[in-house]
CSV table of C-alpha atoms and ligand atoms in Angstrom, one decimal:
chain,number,residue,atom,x,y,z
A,318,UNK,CA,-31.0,45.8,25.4
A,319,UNK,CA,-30.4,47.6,22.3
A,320,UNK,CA,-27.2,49.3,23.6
A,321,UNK,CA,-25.7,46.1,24.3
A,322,UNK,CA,-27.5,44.5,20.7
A,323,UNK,CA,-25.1,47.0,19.2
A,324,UNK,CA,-22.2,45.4,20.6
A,325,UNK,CA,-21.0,42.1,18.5
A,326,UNK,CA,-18.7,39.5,19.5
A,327,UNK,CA,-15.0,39.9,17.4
A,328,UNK,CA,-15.0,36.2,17.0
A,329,UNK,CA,-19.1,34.6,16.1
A,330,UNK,CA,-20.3,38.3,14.7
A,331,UNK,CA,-23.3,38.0,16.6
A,332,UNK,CA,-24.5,41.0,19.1
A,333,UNK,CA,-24.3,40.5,22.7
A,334,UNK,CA,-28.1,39.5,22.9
A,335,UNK,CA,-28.4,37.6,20.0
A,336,UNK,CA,-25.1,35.6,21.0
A,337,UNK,CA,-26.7,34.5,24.6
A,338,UNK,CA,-24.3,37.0,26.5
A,339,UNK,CA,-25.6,39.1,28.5
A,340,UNK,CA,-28.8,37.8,30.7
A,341,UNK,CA,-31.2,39.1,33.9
A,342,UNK,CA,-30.9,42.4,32.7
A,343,UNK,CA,-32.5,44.5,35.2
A,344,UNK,CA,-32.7,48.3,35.8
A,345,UNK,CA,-34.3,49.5,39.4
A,346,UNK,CA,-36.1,52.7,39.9
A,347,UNK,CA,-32.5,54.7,40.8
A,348,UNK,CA,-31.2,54.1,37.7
A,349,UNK,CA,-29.0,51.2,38.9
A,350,UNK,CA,-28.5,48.7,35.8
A,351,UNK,CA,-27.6,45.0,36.5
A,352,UNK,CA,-26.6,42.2,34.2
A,353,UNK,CA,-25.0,38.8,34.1
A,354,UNK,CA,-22.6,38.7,31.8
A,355,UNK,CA,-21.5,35.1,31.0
A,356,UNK,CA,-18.0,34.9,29.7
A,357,UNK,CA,-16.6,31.7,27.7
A,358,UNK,CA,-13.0,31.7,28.6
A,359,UNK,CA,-11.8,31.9,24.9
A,360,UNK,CA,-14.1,35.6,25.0
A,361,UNK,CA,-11.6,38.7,25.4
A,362,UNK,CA,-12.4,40.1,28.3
A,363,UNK,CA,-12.5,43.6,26.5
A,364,UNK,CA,-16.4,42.4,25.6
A,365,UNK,CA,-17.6,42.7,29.5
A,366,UNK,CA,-15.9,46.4,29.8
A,367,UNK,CA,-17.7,47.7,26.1
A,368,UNK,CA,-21.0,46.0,27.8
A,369,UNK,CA,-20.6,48.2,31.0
A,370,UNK,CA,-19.2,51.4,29.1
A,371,UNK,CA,-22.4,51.1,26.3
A,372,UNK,CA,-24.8,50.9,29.5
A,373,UNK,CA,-23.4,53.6,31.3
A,374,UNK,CA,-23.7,55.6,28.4
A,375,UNK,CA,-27.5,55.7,28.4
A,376,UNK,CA,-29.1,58.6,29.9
A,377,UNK,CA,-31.2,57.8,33.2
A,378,UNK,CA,-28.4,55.4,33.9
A,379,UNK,CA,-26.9,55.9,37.5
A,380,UNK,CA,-24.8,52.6,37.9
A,381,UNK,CA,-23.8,49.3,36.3
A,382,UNK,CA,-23.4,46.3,37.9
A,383,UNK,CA,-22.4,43.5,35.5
A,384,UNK,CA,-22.4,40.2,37.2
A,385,UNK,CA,-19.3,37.9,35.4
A,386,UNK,CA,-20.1,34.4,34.9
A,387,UNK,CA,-17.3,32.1,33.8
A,388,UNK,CA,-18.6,28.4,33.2
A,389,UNK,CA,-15.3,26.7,32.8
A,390,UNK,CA,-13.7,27.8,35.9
A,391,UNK,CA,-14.3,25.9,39.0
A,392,UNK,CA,-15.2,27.2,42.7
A,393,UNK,CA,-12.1,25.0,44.0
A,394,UNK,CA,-8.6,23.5,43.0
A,395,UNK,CA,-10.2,20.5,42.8
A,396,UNK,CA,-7.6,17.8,41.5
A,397,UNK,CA,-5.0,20.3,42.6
A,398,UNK,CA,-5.6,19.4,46.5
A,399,UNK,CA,-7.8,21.8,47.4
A,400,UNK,CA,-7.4,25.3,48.9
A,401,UNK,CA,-8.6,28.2,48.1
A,402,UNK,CA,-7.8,28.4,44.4
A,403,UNK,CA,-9.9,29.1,41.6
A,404,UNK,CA,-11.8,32.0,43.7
A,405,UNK,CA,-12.5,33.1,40.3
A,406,UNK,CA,-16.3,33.1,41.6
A,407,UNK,CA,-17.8,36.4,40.8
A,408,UNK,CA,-18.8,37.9,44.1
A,409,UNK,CA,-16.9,35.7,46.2
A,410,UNK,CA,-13.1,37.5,45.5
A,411,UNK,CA,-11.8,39.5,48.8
A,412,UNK,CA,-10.7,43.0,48.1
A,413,UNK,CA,-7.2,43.4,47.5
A,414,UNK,CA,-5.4,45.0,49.9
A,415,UNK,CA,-2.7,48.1,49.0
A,416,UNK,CA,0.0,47.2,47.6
A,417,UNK,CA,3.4,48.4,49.8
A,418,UNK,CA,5.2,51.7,48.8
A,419,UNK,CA,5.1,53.1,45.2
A,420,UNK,CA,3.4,49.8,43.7
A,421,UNK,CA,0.0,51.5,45.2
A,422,UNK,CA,0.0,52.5,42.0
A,423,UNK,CA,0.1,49.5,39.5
A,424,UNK,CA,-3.3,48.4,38.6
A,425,UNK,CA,-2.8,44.9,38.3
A,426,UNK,CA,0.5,42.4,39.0
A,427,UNK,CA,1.1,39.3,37.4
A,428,UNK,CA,4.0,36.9,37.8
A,429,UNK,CA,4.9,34.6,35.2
A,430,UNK,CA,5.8,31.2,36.8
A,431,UNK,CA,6.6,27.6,36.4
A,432,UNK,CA,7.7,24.6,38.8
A,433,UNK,CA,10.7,24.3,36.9
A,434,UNK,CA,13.7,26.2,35.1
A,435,UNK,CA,13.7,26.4,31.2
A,436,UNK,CA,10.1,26.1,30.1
A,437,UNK,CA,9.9,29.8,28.3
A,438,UNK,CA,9.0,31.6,31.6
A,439,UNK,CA,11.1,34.8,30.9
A,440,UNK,CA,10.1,34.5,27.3
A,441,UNK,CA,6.6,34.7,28.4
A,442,UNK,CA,6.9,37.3,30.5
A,443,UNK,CA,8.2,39.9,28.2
A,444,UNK,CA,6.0,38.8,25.4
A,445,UNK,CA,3.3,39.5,28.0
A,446,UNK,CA,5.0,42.9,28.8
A,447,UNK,CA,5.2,43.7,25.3
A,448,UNK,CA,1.6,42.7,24.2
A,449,UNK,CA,0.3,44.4,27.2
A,450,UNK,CA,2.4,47.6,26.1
A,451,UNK,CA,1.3,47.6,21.9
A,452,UNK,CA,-2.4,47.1,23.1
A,453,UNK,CA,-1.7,51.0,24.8
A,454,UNK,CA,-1.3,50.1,28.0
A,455,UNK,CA,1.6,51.1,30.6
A,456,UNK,CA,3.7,48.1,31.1
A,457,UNK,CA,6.3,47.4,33.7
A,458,UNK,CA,8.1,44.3,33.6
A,459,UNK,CA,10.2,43.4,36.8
A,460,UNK,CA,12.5,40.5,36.5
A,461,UNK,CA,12.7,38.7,39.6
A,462,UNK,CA,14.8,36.1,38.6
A,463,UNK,CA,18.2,37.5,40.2
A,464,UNK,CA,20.2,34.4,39.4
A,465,UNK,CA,20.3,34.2,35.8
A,466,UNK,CA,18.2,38.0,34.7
A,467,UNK,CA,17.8,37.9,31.1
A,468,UNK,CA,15.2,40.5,30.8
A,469,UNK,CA,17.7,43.0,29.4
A,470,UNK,CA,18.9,40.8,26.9
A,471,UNK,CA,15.3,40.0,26.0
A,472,UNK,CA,14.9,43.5,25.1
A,473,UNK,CA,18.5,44.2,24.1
A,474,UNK,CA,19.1,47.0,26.6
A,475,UNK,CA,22.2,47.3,28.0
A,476,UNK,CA,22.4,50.7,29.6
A,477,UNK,CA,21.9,51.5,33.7
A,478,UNK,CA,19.7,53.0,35.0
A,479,UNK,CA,19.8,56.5,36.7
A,480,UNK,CA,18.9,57.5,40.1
A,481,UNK,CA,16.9,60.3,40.8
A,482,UNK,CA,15.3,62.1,43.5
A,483,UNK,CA,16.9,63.9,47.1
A,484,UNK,CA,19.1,62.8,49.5
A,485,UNK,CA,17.6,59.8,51.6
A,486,UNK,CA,14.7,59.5,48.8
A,487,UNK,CA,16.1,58.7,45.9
A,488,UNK,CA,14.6,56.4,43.0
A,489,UNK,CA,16.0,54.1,40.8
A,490,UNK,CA,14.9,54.9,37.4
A,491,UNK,CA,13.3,51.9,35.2
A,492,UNK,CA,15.3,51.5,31.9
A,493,UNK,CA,12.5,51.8,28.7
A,494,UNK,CA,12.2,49.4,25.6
A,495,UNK,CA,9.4,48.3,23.3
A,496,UNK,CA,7.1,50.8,25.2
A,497,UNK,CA,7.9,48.6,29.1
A,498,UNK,CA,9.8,49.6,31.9
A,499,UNK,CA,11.8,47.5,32.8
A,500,UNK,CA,13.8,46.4,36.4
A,501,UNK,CA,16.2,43.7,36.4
A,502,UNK,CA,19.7,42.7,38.6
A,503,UNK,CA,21.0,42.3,34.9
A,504,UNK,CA,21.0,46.0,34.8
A,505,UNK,CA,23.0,46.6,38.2
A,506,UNK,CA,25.7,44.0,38.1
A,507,UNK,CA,28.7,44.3,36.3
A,508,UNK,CA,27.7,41.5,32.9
A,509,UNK,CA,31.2,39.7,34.1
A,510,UNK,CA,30.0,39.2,37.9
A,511,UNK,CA,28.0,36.1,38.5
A,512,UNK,CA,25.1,36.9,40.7
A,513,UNK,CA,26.0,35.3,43.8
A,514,UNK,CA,23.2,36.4,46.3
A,515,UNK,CA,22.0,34.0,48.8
A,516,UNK,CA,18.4,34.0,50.3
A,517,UNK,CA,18.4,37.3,52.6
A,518,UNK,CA,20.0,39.2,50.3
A,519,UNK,CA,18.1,38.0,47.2
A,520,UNK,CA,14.6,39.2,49.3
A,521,UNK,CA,16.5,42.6,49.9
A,522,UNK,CA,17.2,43.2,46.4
A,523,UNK,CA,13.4,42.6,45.2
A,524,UNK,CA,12.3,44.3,47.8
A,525,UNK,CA,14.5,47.3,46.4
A,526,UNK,CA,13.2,46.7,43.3
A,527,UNK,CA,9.6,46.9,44.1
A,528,UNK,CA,10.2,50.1,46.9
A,529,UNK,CA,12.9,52.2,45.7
A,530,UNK,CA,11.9,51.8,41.6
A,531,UNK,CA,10.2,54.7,40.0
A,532,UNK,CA,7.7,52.7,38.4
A,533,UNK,CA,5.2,55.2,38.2
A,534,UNK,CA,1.4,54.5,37.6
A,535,UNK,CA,1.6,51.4,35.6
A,536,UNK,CA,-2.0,49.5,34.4
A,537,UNK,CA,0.4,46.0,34.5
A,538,UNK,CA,3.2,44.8,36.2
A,539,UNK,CA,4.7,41.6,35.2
A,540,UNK,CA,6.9,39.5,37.3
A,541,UNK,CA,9.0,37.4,35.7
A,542,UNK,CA,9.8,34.7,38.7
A,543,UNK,CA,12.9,32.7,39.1
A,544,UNK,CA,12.8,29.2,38.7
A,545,UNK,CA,11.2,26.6,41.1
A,546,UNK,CA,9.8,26.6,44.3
A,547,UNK,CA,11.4,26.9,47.2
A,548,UNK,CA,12.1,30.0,49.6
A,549,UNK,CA,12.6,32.8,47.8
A,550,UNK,CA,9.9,32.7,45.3
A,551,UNK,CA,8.0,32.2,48.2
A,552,UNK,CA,9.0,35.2,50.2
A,553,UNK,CA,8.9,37.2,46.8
A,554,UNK,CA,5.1,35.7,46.4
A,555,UNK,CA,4.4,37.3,49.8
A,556,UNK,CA,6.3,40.9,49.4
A,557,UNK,CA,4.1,41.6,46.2
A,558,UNK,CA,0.2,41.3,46.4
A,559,UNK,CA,0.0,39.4,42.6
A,560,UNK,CA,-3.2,39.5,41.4
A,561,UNK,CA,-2.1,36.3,40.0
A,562,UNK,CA,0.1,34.1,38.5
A,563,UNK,CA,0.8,32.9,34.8
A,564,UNK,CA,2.0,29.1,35.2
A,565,UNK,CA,4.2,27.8,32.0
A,566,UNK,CA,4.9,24.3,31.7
A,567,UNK,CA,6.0,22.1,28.4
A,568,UNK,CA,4.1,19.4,27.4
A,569,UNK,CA,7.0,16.7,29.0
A,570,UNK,CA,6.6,19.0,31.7
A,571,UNK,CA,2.9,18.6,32.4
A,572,UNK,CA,3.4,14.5,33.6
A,573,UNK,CA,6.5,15.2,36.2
A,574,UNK,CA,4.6,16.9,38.6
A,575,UNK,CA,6.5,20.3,38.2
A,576,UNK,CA,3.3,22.3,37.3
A,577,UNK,CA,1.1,21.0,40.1
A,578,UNK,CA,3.9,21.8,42.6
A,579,UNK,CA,4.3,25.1,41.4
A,580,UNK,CA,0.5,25.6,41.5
A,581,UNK,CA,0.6,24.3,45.0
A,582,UNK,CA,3.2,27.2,45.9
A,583,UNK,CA,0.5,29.7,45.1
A,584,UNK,CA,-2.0,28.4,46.8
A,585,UNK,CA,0.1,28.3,49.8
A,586,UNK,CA,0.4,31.9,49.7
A,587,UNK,CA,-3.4,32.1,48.3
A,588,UNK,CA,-2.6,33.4,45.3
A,589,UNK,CA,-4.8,32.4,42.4
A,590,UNK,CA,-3.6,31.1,39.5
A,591,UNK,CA,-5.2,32.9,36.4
A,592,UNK,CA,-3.9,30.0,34.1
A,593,UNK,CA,-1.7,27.8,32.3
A,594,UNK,CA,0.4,27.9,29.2
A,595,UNK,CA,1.8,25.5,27.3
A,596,UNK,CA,4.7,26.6,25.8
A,597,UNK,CA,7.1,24.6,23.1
A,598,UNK,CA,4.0,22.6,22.5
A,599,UNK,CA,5.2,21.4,19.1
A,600,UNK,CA,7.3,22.7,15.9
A,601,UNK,CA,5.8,25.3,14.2
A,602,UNK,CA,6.9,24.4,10.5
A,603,UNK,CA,9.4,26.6,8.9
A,604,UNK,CA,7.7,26.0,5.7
A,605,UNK,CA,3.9,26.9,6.5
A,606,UNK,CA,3.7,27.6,10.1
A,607,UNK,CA,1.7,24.7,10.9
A,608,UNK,CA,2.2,23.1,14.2
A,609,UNK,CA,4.1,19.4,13.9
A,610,UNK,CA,3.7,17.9,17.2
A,611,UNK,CA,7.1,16.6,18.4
A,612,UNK,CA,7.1,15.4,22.3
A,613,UNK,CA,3.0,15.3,21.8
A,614,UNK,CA,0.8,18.4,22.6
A,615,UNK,CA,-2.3,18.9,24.6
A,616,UNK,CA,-1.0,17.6,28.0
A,617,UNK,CA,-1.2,21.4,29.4
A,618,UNK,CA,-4.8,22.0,28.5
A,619,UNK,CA,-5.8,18.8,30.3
A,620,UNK,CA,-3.7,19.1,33.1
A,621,UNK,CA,-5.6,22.5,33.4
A,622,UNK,CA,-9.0,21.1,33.2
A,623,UNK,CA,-8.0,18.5,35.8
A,624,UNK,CA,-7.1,21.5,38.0
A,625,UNK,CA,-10.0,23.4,37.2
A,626,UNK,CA,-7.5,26.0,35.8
A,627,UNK,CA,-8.2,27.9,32.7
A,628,UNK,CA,-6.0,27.1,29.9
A,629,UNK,CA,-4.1,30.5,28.2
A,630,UNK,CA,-2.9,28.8,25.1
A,631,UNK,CA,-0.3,26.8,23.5
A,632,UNK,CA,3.2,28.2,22.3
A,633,UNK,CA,4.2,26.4,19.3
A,634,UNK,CA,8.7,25.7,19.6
A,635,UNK,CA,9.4,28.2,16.7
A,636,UNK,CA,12.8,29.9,15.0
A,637,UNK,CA,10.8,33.2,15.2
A,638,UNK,CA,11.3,32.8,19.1
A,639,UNK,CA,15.4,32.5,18.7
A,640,UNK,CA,15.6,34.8,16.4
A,641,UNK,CA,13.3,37.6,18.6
A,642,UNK,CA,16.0,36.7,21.6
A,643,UNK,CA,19.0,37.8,19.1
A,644,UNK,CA,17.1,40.9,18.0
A,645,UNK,CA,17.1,42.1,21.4
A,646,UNK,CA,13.0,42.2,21.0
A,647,UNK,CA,10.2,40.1,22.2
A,648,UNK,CA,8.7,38.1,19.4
A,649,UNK,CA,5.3,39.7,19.7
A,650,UNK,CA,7.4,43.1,18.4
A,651,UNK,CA,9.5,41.4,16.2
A,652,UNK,CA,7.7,38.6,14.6
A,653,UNK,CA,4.3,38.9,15.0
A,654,UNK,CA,3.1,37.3,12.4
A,655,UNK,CA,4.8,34.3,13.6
A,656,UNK,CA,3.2,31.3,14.7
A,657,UNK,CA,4.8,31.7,18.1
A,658,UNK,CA,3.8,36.0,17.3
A,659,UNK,CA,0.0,34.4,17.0
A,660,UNK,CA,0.3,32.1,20.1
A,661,UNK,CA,1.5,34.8,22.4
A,662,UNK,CA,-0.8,37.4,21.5
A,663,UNK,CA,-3.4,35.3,22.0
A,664,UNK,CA,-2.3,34.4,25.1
A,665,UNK,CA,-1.9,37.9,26.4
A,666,UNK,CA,-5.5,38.7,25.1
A,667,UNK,CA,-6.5,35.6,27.7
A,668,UNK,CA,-4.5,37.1,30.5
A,669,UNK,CA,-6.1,40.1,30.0
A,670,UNK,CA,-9.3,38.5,29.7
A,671,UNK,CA,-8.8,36.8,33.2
A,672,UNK,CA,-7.7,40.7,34.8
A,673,UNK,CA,-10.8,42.3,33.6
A,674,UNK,CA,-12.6,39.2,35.1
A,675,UNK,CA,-10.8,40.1,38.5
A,676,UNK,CA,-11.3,43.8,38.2
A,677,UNK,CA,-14.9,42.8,37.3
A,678,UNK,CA,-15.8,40.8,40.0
A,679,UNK,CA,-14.3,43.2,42.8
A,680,UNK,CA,-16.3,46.3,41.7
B,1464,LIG,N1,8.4,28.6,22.0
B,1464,LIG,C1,9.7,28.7,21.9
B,1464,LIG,N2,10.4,28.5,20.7
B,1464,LIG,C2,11.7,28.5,20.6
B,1464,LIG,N3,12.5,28.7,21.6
B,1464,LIG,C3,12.0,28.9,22.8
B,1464,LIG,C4,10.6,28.9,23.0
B,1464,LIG,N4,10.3,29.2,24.3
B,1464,LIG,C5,11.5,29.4,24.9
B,1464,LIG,N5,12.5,29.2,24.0
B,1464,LIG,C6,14.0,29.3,24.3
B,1464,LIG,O1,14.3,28.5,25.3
B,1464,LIG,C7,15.2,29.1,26.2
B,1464,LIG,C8,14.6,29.1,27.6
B,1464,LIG,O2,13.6,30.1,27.7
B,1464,LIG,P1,13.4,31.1,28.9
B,1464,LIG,O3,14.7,31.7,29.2
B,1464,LIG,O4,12.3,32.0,28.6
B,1464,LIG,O5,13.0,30.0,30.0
B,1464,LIG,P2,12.9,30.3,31.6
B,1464,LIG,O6,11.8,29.4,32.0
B,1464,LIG,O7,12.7,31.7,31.9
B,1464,LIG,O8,14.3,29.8,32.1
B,1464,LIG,P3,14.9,30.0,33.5
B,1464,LIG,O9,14.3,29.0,34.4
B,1464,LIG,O10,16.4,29.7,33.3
B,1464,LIG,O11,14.6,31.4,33.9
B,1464,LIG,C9,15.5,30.4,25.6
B,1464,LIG,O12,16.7,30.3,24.9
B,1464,LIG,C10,14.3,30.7,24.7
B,1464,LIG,O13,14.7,31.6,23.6
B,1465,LIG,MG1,13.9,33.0,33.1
């Protein structure tokens, strides 16, 4: 108790046991220390992992078993039809089985998705990417979306990559900026050849991409997914084993069904969805920042309560966003003290939050 008293929440300042967080501790006559640890969903995940690393650091201690709680999230998609989403349920999430080829070595895969084209996906990806790389960890960013790839652009790199390794085993190298590796079709084809693949092919060249890249160890791989959801994000669903996926919608977006279908997708692959954001969810105003709600915000967090989905954040529509696409860096890197900067790196704290949940609840 006094280990984890020394611990205080970043946000209410109060210590883990003061603060309600940690309950049933329990400590058997091997050494093995368990706990329930409830997490709110707006609680970085970080808390649970300096819980288990103060225990384990007290001497007699053998094990620690911390038992995740989440209160918000539901046992089933509920309003979303059903299925087998929202296995968030500590205890109850299967194992995850290895990943093909040289992804055995990415710690965790998330694919930023939507139902529909134009709703910030690729700008939430490599904000994601980027957060995920400043906060020390080692990022990959793969950008799936073979029809229109602008990942490069995002991170104004224009070069190709090299290819390494002997005869019959060689590697395509992953191109660097702001601290991610990067993969994208953007990088292959010539910048005046329209990318006119067709469904086998398009599964070919992913596969390719997820095989035949050097990725190396990675602690995150995002996916940045190509609009919609029809066959090929399907069969790219299936080729990766996602820990999850990152749905983006707009607020006009959340009534036209778009969301739900693209919800629905994953489930029909049973792939959980670790949340929702709600991106270009008002102005941010040039002036002071402060959001001015123009097509009316809030539709994404309820959409995600309806689905028993946790809710990531809201992206306010800002100039800081434009701008960080004409920099040739994400906006976490080159605006971060924007109110989109804010939003994102909130958002990524969430995802983040969600993984450790995961990693959490499988150990
Ligand atoms: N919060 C925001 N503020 C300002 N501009 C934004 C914001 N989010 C996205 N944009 C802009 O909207 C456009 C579409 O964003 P993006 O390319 O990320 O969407 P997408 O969902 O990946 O699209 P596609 O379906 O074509 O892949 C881009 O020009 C991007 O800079
Ligand atoms: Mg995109």
């Amino acid at each position: 108790m006094a280990a984890l008293a020394a611990i205080s929440h970043p946000v209410s300042g109060r210590d883990l046991i003061a603060g309600g967080h940690v309950q049933n501790i329990e400590v058997d006559a091997t050494g093995v220390a368990r706990f329930q640890f409830l997490l709110q969903p707006a609680d970085p995940g970080e808390l649970v992992k300096q819980a288990r690393t103060a225990v384990e650091a007290i001497g007699g201690i053998t094990e620690v078993k911390v038992n995740v709680q989440l209160p918000q999230m539901g046992p089933t998609g509920g309003g979303g039809g059903g299925g087998r989403q929202g296995g968030l349920k500590p205890g109850s999430v299967p194992a995850p089985t290895p990943k093909p080829g040289l992804l055995s070595d990415v710690g965790h895969i998330v694919a930023v998705s939507s139902g529909k084209g134009g709703v910030g996906k690729s700008m939430v990806a490599a904000n994601l990417a980027a957060a995920f790389a400043r906060g020390g960890r080692t990022v990959g960013l793969l950008d799936a979306d073979i029809y229109g790839p602008n990942i490069p652009i995002m991170f104004g790199v224009t070069g190709r990559p090299s290819v390494t390794g002997d005869k019959g085993r060689e590697l395509i190298e992953p191109l660097e900026a702001h601290g991610v590796r990067l993969m994208s079709l953007g990088f292959l084809l010539d910048p005046e050849q329209p990318a006119i693949m067709r469904g086998p092919l398009i599964s070919g060249v992913l596969k390719q991409f997820l095989q035949q890249v050097n990725w190396g160890p990675l602690d995150i791989m995002v996916v940045d997914m190509p609009p919609g959801t029809g066959d090929a994000q399907l069969s790219l669903v299936q080729s990766i084993d996602l820990d999850g996926a990152v749905m983006v919608t707009t607020p006009q977006d959340v009534s036209t069904g778009d969301v739900r279908r693209g919800v629905k997708m994953f489930e029909r692959v049973n792939t959980r969805v670790l949340g929702i954001v709600e991106n270009m969810s008002g102005l941010a105003c040039p002036h002071c920042g402060e959001p001015i709600d123009v097509f009316g915000a809030g539709g994404g967090e309820k959409l995600a309560t309806e689905m028993k989905l946790p809710f990531l954040g809201r992206v306010p529509l800002d100039p800081a966003v434009a701008k960080a696409g004409d920099a040739g860096a994400p906006t976490v890197v080159s605006a971060p003290e924007s109110a989109a900067g804010h939003a994102l790196n909130e958002v990524s704290e969430k995802v983040l939050g969600a993984l450790s949940v995961l990693a959490e609840a499988r150990s």
